[in-house]
Amino acid sequence: GPRRRALVALVILADGIHNFVDGMVVAASFAATTELGVATTAAVVAHELPQEIGDFGILVHGGLGPRRAVLVNFLSGLTAFAGAVLALLITERVEIFAAVLLPIAAGSFLYIAGSDLLPELQTERDLRRTLGQLALLLAAVGLMALAAGVEAR
């Protein structure tokens, strides 16, 4: 229905913004030093993998077929290249754009989780499926914590 289409659109938009900012950050870090660029790239990859897997699941839940979800996720990922190009053009102002766009993307993902995904999980009545969903949710939180720890170093 319309709610699922809105969910898919919001995920694509938020992920595109997030990837755009990631591209800016990676390019700016390479502009500073190669070592910082490599470290930043590794951190971005570490936090992108679980996020993109989660986005794929949300897109499929939102009504896209698996092939289409992969394609849409891939196209959304290409915004990182646009962010990198922009960052190389305006290196000294990258922090301003990242400071504005990253909270918007993060807020969109929190909205999606709170308004659509968590209520959907509450409708499950089968205990085994509920425990499986809880395990996946905890694994995702663990992966994000691990990625945050890698990124902080």
PDB file of C-alpha atoms in Angstrom:
ATOM      1  CA  GLY A   1       0.000   0.000   0.000  1.00  0.00           C
ATOM      2  CA  PRO A   2       0.921   3.664   0.156  1.00  0.00           C
ATOM      3  CA  ARG A   3       2.567   3.287   3.571  1.00  0.00           C
ATOM      4  CA  ARG A   4       5.016   0.681   2.263  1.00  0.00           C
ATOM      5  CA  ARG A   5       5.790   2.794  -0.813  1.00  0.00           C
ATOM      6  CA  ALA A   6       6.517   5.732   1.502  1.00  0.00           C
ATOM      7  CA  LEU A   7       8.765   3.494   3.609  1.00  0.00           C
ATOM      8  CA  VAL A   8      10.735   2.392   0.534  1.00  0.00           C
ATOM      9  CA  ALA A   9      11.079   5.996  -0.679  1.00  0.00           C
ATOM     10  CA  LEU A  10      12.255   7.172   2.743  1.00  0.00           C
ATOM     11  CA  VAL A  11      14.834   4.376   3.015  1.00  0.00           C
ATOM     12  CA  ILE A  12      16.193   5.171  -0.437  1.00  0.00           C
ATOM     13  CA  LEU A  13      16.366   8.900   0.304  1.00  0.00           C
ATOM     14  CA  ALA A  14      17.983   8.471   3.732  1.00  0.00           C
ATOM     15  CA  ASP A  15      20.462   5.905   2.427  1.00  0.00           C
ATOM     16  CA  GLY A  16      21.355   8.118  -0.524  1.00  0.00           C
ATOM     17  CA  ILE A  17      22.054  11.057   1.787  1.00  0.00           C
ATOM     18  CA  HIS A  18      24.026   8.843   4.144  1.00  0.00           C
ATOM     19  CA  ASN A  19      26.138   7.423   1.303  1.00  0.00           C
ATOM     20  CA  PHE A  20      26.664  10.915  -0.124  1.00  0.00           C
ATOM     21  CA  VAL A  21      28.035  12.099   3.228  1.00  0.00           C
ATOM     22  CA  ASP A  22      30.200   8.978   3.522  1.00  0.00           C
ATOM     23  CA  GLY A  23      31.684   9.761   0.108  1.00  0.00           C
ATOM     24  CA  MET A  24      32.420  13.306   1.219  1.00  0.00           C
ATOM     25  CA  VAL A  25      34.101  12.126   4.418  1.00  0.00           C
ATOM     26  CA  VAL A  26      36.243   9.515   2.648  1.00  0.00           C
ATOM     27  CA  ALA A  27      37.389  11.973  -0.019  1.00  0.00           C
ATOM     28  CA  ALA A  28      38.148  14.679   2.544  1.00  0.00           C
ATOM     29  CA  SER A  29      40.156  12.249   4.639  1.00  0.00           C
ATOM     30  CA  PHE A  30      42.215  11.200   1.599  1.00  0.00           C
ATOM     31  CA  ALA A  31      42.756  14.884   0.843  1.00  0.00           C
ATOM     32  CA  ALA A  32      44.272  15.238   4.331  1.00  0.00           C
ATOM     33  CA  THR A  33      46.533  12.163   4.322  1.00  0.00           C
ATOM     34  CA  THR A  34      46.576   8.767   2.644  1.00  0.00           C
ATOM     35  CA  GLU A  35      46.726   7.008   6.028  1.00  0.00           C
ATOM     36  CA  LEU A  36      43.652   8.863   7.273  1.00  0.00           C
ATOM     37  CA  GLY A  37      41.892   8.083   4.001  1.00  0.00           C
ATOM     38  CA  VAL A  38      42.582   4.356   4.314  1.00  0.00           C
ATOM     39  CA  ALA A  39      41.463   4.299   7.962  1.00  0.00           C
ATOM     40  CA  THR A  40      38.298   6.240   7.160  1.00  0.00           C
ATOM     41  CA  THR A  41      37.510   3.976   4.230  1.00  0.00           C
ATOM     42  CA  ALA A  42      37.876   0.891   6.449  1.00  0.00           C
ATOM     43  CA  ALA A  43      35.579   2.440   9.068  1.00  0.00           C
ATOM     44  CA  VAL A  44      32.977   3.379   6.460  1.00  0.00           C
ATOM     45  CA  VAL A  45      33.020  -0.126   4.995  1.00  0.00           C
ATOM     46  CA  ALA A  46      32.664  -1.610   8.507  1.00  0.00           C
ATOM     47  CA  HIS A  47      29.534   0.410   9.244  1.00  0.00           C
ATOM     48  CA  GLU A  48      28.087   0.229   5.725  1.00  0.00           C
ATOM     49  CA  LEU A  49      27.946  -3.564   5.461  1.00  0.00           C
ATOM     50  CA  PRO A  50      25.414  -4.148   8.266  1.00  0.00           C
ATOM     51  CA  GLN A  51      23.492  -1.020   7.304  1.00  0.00           C
ATOM     52  CA  GLU A  52      23.135  -2.031   3.653  1.00  0.00           C
ATOM     53  CA  ILE A  53      22.027  -5.525   4.658  1.00  0.00           C
ATOM     54  CA  GLY A  54      19.414  -3.917   6.893  1.00  0.00           C
ATOM     55  CA  ASP A  55      18.335  -1.577   4.097  1.00  0.00           C
ATOM     56  CA  PHE A  56      17.929  -4.576   1.790  1.00  0.00           C
ATOM     57  CA  GLY A  57      15.652  -6.213   4.353  1.00  0.00           C
ATOM     58  CA  ILE A  58      13.601  -3.051   4.743  1.00  0.00           C
ATOM     59  CA  LEU A  59      13.236  -2.658   0.976  1.00  0.00           C
ATOM     60  CA  VAL A  60      12.062  -6.262   0.612  1.00  0.00           C
ATOM     61  CA  HIS A  61       9.710  -5.782   3.566  1.00  0.00           C
ATOM     62  CA  GLY A  62       8.475  -2.631   1.835  1.00  0.00           C
ATOM     63  CA  GLY A  63       7.397  -4.614  -1.217  1.00  0.00           C
ATOM     64  CA  LEU A  64      10.404  -4.683  -3.546  1.00  0.00           C
ATOM     65  CA  GLY A  65      11.555  -8.009  -4.922  1.00  0.00           C
ATOM     66  CA  PRO A  66      15.058  -9.120  -3.885  1.00  0.00           C
ATOM     67  CA  ARG A  67      16.644  -8.288  -7.267  1.00  0.00           C
ATOM     68  CA  ARG A  68      15.054  -4.858  -7.372  1.00  0.00           C
ATOM     69  CA  ALA A  69      16.062  -4.203  -3.751  1.00  0.00           C
ATOM     70  CA  VAL A  70      19.699  -5.039  -4.569  1.00  0.00           C
ATOM     71  CA  LEU A  71      19.602  -2.764  -7.632  1.00  0.00           C
ATOM     72  CA  VAL A  72      18.025   0.129  -5.742  1.00  0.00           C
ATOM     73  CA  ASN A  73      20.498  -0.317  -2.881  1.00  0.00           C
ATOM     74  CA  PHE A  74      23.386  -0.334  -5.371  1.00  0.00           C
ATOM     75  CA  LEU A  75      22.150   2.818  -7.112  1.00  0.00           C
ATOM     76  CA  SER A  76      21.736   4.524  -3.755  1.00  0.00           C
ATOM     77  CA  GLY A  77      25.329   3.576  -2.960  1.00  0.00           C
ATOM     78  CA  LEU A  78      26.527   5.406  -6.054  1.00  0.00           C
ATOM     79  CA  THR A  79      25.688   8.711  -4.359  1.00  0.00           C
ATOM     80  CA  ALA A  80      28.933   8.182  -2.417  1.00  0.00           C
ATOM     81  CA  PHE A  81      30.841   8.966  -5.617  1.00  0.00           C
ATOM     82  CA  ALA A  82      28.904  12.208  -6.060  1.00  0.00           C
ATOM     83  CA  GLY A  83      29.727  13.098  -2.447  1.00  0.00           C
ATOM     84  CA  ALA A  84      33.400  12.348  -3.028  1.00  0.00           C
ATOM     85  CA  VAL A  85      33.522  14.558  -6.118  1.00  0.00           C
ATOM     86  CA  LEU A  86      31.810  17.403  -4.292  1.00  0.00           C
ATOM     87  CA  ALA A  87      34.173  17.031  -1.338  1.00  0.00           C
ATOM     88  CA  LEU A  88      37.201  17.248  -3.608  1.00  0.00           C
ATOM     89  CA  LEU A  89      35.796  20.439  -5.099  1.00  0.00           C
ATOM     90  CA  ILE A  90      35.071  22.087  -1.734  1.00  0.00           C
ATOM     91  CA  THR A  91      37.431  20.346   0.702  1.00  0.00           C
ATOM     92  CA  GLU A  92      37.504  23.117   3.282  1.00  0.00           C
ATOM     93  CA  ARG A  93      33.702  23.131   3.707  1.00  0.00           C
ATOM     94  CA  VAL A  94      33.096  19.358   3.951  1.00  0.00           C
ATOM     95  CA  GLU A  95      32.536  19.412   7.714  1.00  0.00           C
ATOM     96  CA  ILE A  96      29.639  21.870   7.307  1.00  0.00           C
ATOM     97  CA  PHE A  97      27.798  19.635   4.824  1.00  0.00           C
ATOM     98  CA  ALA A  98      28.460  16.491   6.865  1.00  0.00           C
ATOM     99  CA  ALA A  99      27.269  18.196  10.054  1.00  0.00           C
ATOM    100  CA  VAL A 100      23.962  19.136   8.380  1.00  0.00           C
ATOM    101  CA  LEU A 101      23.224  16.055   6.255  1.00  0.00           C
ATOM    102  CA  LEU A 102      24.308  13.238   8.575  1.00  0.00           C
ATOM    103  CA  PRO A 103      21.782  14.019  11.350  1.00  0.00           C
ATOM    104  CA  ILE A 104      19.003  14.206   8.735  1.00  0.00           C
ATOM    105  CA  ALA A 105      19.914  10.773   7.383  1.00  0.00           C
ATOM    106  CA  ALA A 106      20.266   9.319  10.892  1.00  0.00           C
ATOM    107  CA  GLY A 107      16.901  10.781  11.921  1.00  0.00           C
ATOM    108  CA  SER A 108      15.245   9.254   8.890  1.00  0.00           C
ATOM    109  CA  PHE A 109      16.556   5.800   9.785  1.00  0.00           C
ATOM    110  CA  LEU A 110      15.382   6.211  13.401  1.00  0.00           C
ATOM    111  CA  TYR A 111      11.954   7.282  12.157  1.00  0.00           C
ATOM    112  CA  ILE A 112      11.723   4.212   9.920  1.00  0.00           C
ATOM    113  CA  ALA A 113      12.700   1.913  12.778  1.00  0.00           C
ATOM    114  CA  GLY A 114      10.306   3.503  15.257  1.00  0.00           C
ATOM    115  CA  SER A 115       7.286   3.996  13.047  1.00  0.00           C
ATOM    116  CA  ASP A 116       7.292   0.933  10.819  1.00  0.00           C
ATOM    117  CA  LEU A 117       9.716  -1.803  11.780  1.00  0.00           C
ATOM    118  CA  LEU A 118       9.191  -2.059  15.543  1.00  0.00           C
ATOM    119  CA  PRO A 119       5.373  -2.019  15.322  1.00  0.00           C
ATOM    120  CA  GLU A 120       5.587  -4.713  12.639  1.00  0.00           C
ATOM    121  CA  LEU A 121       7.700  -6.891  14.934  1.00  0.00           C
ATOM    122  CA  GLN A 122       5.076  -6.582  17.669  1.00  0.00           C
ATOM    123  CA  THR A 123       2.436  -8.277  15.496  1.00  0.00           C
ATOM    124  CA  GLU A 124       4.339 -11.596  15.478  1.00  0.00           C
ATOM    125  CA  ARG A 125       2.657 -14.305  17.577  1.00  0.00           C
ATOM    126  CA  ASP A 126       5.001 -17.257  16.972  1.00  0.00           C
ATOM    127  CA  LEU A 127       7.560 -17.419  19.808  1.00  0.00           C
ATOM    128  CA  ARG A 128      10.295 -18.999  17.639  1.00  0.00           C
ATOM    129  CA  ARG A 129       9.981 -16.281  15.004  1.00  0.00           C
ATOM    130  CA  THR A 130       9.912 -13.602  17.695  1.00  0.00           C
ATOM    131  CA  LEU A 131      13.113 -14.971  19.235  1.00  0.00           C
ATOM    132  CA  GLY A 132      14.703 -15.168  15.774  1.00  0.00           C
ATOM    133  CA  GLN A 133      13.790 -11.553  15.081  1.00  0.00           C
ATOM    134  CA  LEU A 134      15.148 -10.521  18.479  1.00  0.00           C
ATOM    135  CA  ALA A 135      18.401 -12.379  17.776  1.00  0.00           C
ATOM    136  CA  LEU A 136      18.760 -10.620  14.414  1.00  0.00           C
ATOM    137  CA  LEU A 137      17.999  -7.253  16.022  1.00  0.00           C
ATOM    138  CA  LEU A 138      20.628  -7.848  18.709  1.00  0.00           C
ATOM    139  CA  ALA A 139      23.132  -9.020  16.080  1.00  0.00           C
ATOM    140  CA  ALA A 140      22.528  -5.809  14.122  1.00  0.00           C
ATOM    141  CA  VAL A 141      23.048  -3.705  17.258  1.00  0.00           C
ATOM    142  CA  GLY A 142      26.232  -5.675  17.989  1.00  0.00           C
ATOM    143  CA  LEU A 143      27.537  -5.137  14.466  1.00  0.00           C
ATOM    144  CA  MET A 144      26.845  -1.414  14.704  1.00  0.00           C
ATOM    145  CA  ALA A 145      28.602  -1.245  18.098  1.00  0.00           C
ATOM    146  CA  LEU A 146      31.556  -3.101  16.617  1.00  0.00           C
ATOM    147  CA  ALA A 147      31.602  -0.747  13.628  1.00  0.00           C
ATOM    148  CA  ALA A 148      31.445   2.269  15.936  1.00  0.00           C
ATOM    149  CA  GLY A 149      34.381   0.876  17.918  1.00  0.00           C
ATOM    150  CA  VAL A 150      36.414   0.364  14.729  1.00  0.00           C
ATOM    151  CA  GLU A 151      35.458   3.826  13.481  1.00  0.00           C
ATOM    152  CA  ALA A 152      36.479   5.474  16.775  1.00  0.00           C
ATOM    153  CA  ARG A 153      40.033   4.127  16.499  1.00  0.00           C
TER     154      ARG A 153
END
